[in-house]
């Protein structure tokens, strides 16, 4: 599937857009971060509802195709609880309603994703962390890698034998865990086991979080 980057965005950018046409002529736009496509994939299905089209056999066929795609796209990856931004959203816009929504904020456009130095190339260990960690923590992970922090275990499982919970990042030797959601039972167990729990779900200042983690864990 070939695609193009939006105007002004090079291959180092974070958005790839692929235009396609459905079986009955429905216009489709598929967009994603090519470096992390699974949780960031979005699809825009465009149905022309202009007066010249509505009521025609072509419009009816494309309307049915739009319904089929709408049913299918509900199975796109759902955001994890506690994220600061949605990875998916649903809006139904038509040519007649587009002006009403023109000034509305789209959540993805209103979120500051933080600065990532594209010239920095993380080592193999950190690339694995980026691959398996929630996309909302990517700026923090890059910041930690740049500072030379000990590589964490992504998606680690913690807890007693009878109950196991997942954390986003863990340094078992230092007993430090990063989480993005709220789980009182998990946090209570970690605290009782002398773990330090860092909540990153609502944080926007990755530098401060990186400072805190460096103090707890240290560098290589």
XYZ file of C-alpha atoms in Angstrom:
220
model
C 0.000 0.000 0.000
C 1.684 3.182 -1.149
C 1.062 6.525 0.478
C 2.230 10.069 0.842
C 3.190 12.404 3.644
C 1.194 15.618 4.130
C 2.613 18.780 2.580
C 5.527 20.089 4.612
C 6.152 16.763 6.333
C 9.098 14.655 5.217
C 9.748 10.975 5.692
C 10.874 11.765 9.243
C 7.357 13.008 10.029
C 4.761 11.225 12.065
C 1.777 11.043 9.672
C 1.291 8.972 6.531
C -1.890 9.321 4.445
C -3.063 6.700 1.953
C -5.994 7.498 -0.375
C -8.140 4.622 -1.623
C -11.521 4.062 -3.301
C -14.035 1.471 -2.131
C -15.720 -1.126 -4.300
C -18.671 1.183 -5.033
C -16.607 4.347 -5.353
C -16.574 5.507 -1.716
C -13.553 7.726 -1.017
C -11.337 6.483 1.840
C -8.331 8.078 3.532
C -6.161 5.936 5.804
C -3.740 7.759 8.089
C -1.255 6.535 10.699
C 2.120 7.013 12.300
C 4.202 4.586 10.190
C 6.535 3.956 13.133
C 3.656 2.931 15.398
C 0.760 2.139 13.106
C -1.342 -0.263 15.179
C -2.646 2.180 17.825
C -2.615 5.267 15.576
C -4.430 4.086 12.450
C -7.433 6.176 11.489
C -9.777 5.938 8.505
C -11.888 8.701 6.983
C -14.792 7.547 4.797
C -16.175 10.376 2.638
C -19.755 10.227 1.363
C -20.941 13.006 -0.961
C -24.375 14.172 0.268
C -24.731 17.129 -2.080
C -28.164 17.735 -3.624
C -26.865 16.589 -6.998
C -25.889 13.169 -5.586
C -28.559 12.318 -2.985
C -31.235 9.982 -4.349
C -29.172 8.616 -7.209
C -28.334 4.880 -7.509
C -24.647 5.781 -7.181
C -25.259 7.631 -3.906
C -27.356 4.757 -2.533
C -24.595 2.236 -3.309
C -21.936 4.426 -1.722
C -24.158 5.070 1.315
C -24.465 1.307 1.860
C -20.694 0.994 1.469
C -20.221 3.816 4.004
C -22.379 1.854 6.471
C -20.295 -1.294 5.919
C -17.073 0.604 6.576
C -18.582 2.257 9.667
C -19.407 -1.169 11.086
C -15.898 -2.423 10.352
C -13.999 0.590 11.693
C -15.493 0.235 15.162
C -12.889 -2.499 15.677
C -9.919 -0.160 15.370
C -7.623 -0.152 18.398
C -9.300 1.477 21.389
C -7.301 3.876 23.607
C -6.084 2.547 26.927
C -7.688 3.929 30.076
C -5.899 6.960 31.483
C -4.360 8.268 28.257
C -4.096 12.024 27.825
C -5.357 11.851 24.248
C -7.662 9.581 22.257
C -6.035 7.293 19.739
C -9.315 7.052 17.939
C -12.325 9.288 17.609
C -15.553 9.132 15.619
C -17.177 12.047 13.842
C -19.857 12.071 11.167
C -19.453 15.082 8.917
C -21.339 15.787 5.705
C -20.896 18.480 3.094
C -23.888 20.253 4.649
C -22.630 19.981 8.232
C -18.931 20.617 7.610
C -19.284 24.370 8.173
C -20.854 23.767 11.591
C -17.817 21.761 12.728
C -15.185 23.827 10.949
C -14.172 25.734 14.096
C -14.426 22.757 16.481
C -11.259 21.380 18.053
C -10.311 17.888 16.979
C -8.622 16.229 20.022
C -5.599 15.006 18.084
C -4.843 18.544 16.896
C -5.019 20.028 20.370
C -2.521 17.771 22.132
C 1.086 18.746 22.622
C 2.957 15.520 21.967
C 6.230 16.969 23.218
C 9.485 17.486 21.366
C 11.298 14.467 20.008
C 14.772 14.879 18.610
C 14.536 13.086 15.269
C 18.328 13.091 14.948
C 18.625 10.854 18.015
C 18.722 7.125 17.257
C 17.855 4.972 20.297
C 19.803 1.759 20.806
C 18.302 -1.674 20.227
C 17.056 -1.976 23.804
C 15.265 1.357 23.694
C 13.770 0.607 20.279
C 12.146 -2.461 21.828
C 10.828 -0.284 24.654
C 9.323 2.158 22.121
C 7.772 -0.722 20.229
C 6.011 -2.267 23.216
C 5.175 0.821 25.290
C 2.000 2.866 24.980
C 2.357 5.518 22.263
C 1.498 8.335 24.688
C 4.803 7.668 26.501
C 7.007 7.881 23.383
C 8.367 11.378 24.216
C 9.237 10.235 27.747
C 10.932 7.059 26.487
C 13.065 9.041 24.032
C 13.981 11.499 26.794
C 15.057 8.638 29.070
C 17.118 7.058 26.296
C 18.852 10.365 25.573
C 19.772 10.695 29.240
C 21.323 7.248 29.316
C 18.903 5.763 31.825
C 19.012 2.028 32.515
C 16.769 0.335 29.919
C 13.430 -0.632 31.535
C 11.261 -3.664 30.976
C 8.211 -2.607 28.904
C 4.818 -4.068 29.771
C 6.158 -5.813 32.871
C 3.839 -7.873 35.045
C 3.853 -7.360 38.808
C 1.921 -8.756 41.730
C 1.538 -11.877 43.861
C 0.918 -15.285 42.331
C -2.849 -15.024 42.689
C -3.127 -11.619 41.004
C -0.948 -10.106 38.307
C -1.079 -6.560 36.947
C 0.727 -4.859 34.096
C 2.745 -1.643 34.254
C 4.015 0.351 31.276
C 7.684 0.479 32.325
C 9.503 -1.297 35.140
C 12.979 -1.369 36.624
C 12.726 -4.471 38.854
C 16.197 -4.068 40.397
C 15.409 -0.510 41.486
C 11.746 -1.347 42.178
C 10.425 1.531 40.078
C 7.313 1.347 37.882
C 5.646 3.778 35.474
C 1.867 3.526 35.020
C -0.661 5.501 32.966
C -3.906 4.225 34.477
C -5.372 3.936 37.969
C -5.502 0.566 39.705
C -5.716 0.901 43.503
C -5.051 -2.804 44.138
C -1.939 -2.762 41.983
C -0.636 0.445 43.525
C -1.290 -0.878 47.040
C 0.657 -4.061 46.289
C 3.556 -2.146 44.741
C 3.749 0.239 47.687
C 3.661 -2.645 50.174
C 6.470 -4.319 48.224
C 8.566 -1.113 48.458
C 8.157 -0.127 44.805
C 8.114 3.507 43.730
C 5.147 4.179 41.433
C 5.352 7.041 38.926
C 2.003 8.092 37.429
C 2.513 9.352 33.869
C -1.060 9.195 32.588
C -1.909 12.861 33.129
C 1.579 14.341 32.862
C 2.540 16.765 30.097
C 6.049 17.641 31.308
C 8.204 14.711 30.316
C 11.370 16.452 31.448
C 10.191 16.519 35.068
C 9.195 12.853 34.883
C 12.582 11.984 33.402
C 14.311 13.843 36.260
C 12.279 11.885 38.781
C 13.014 8.538 37.140
C 16.724 9.300 36.794
C 16.860 10.013 40.535
C 15.139 6.705 41.300
C 16.910 4.484 38.755
C 20.134 6.121 37.608
C 22.013 5.770 34.334
C 24.082 3.064 32.741
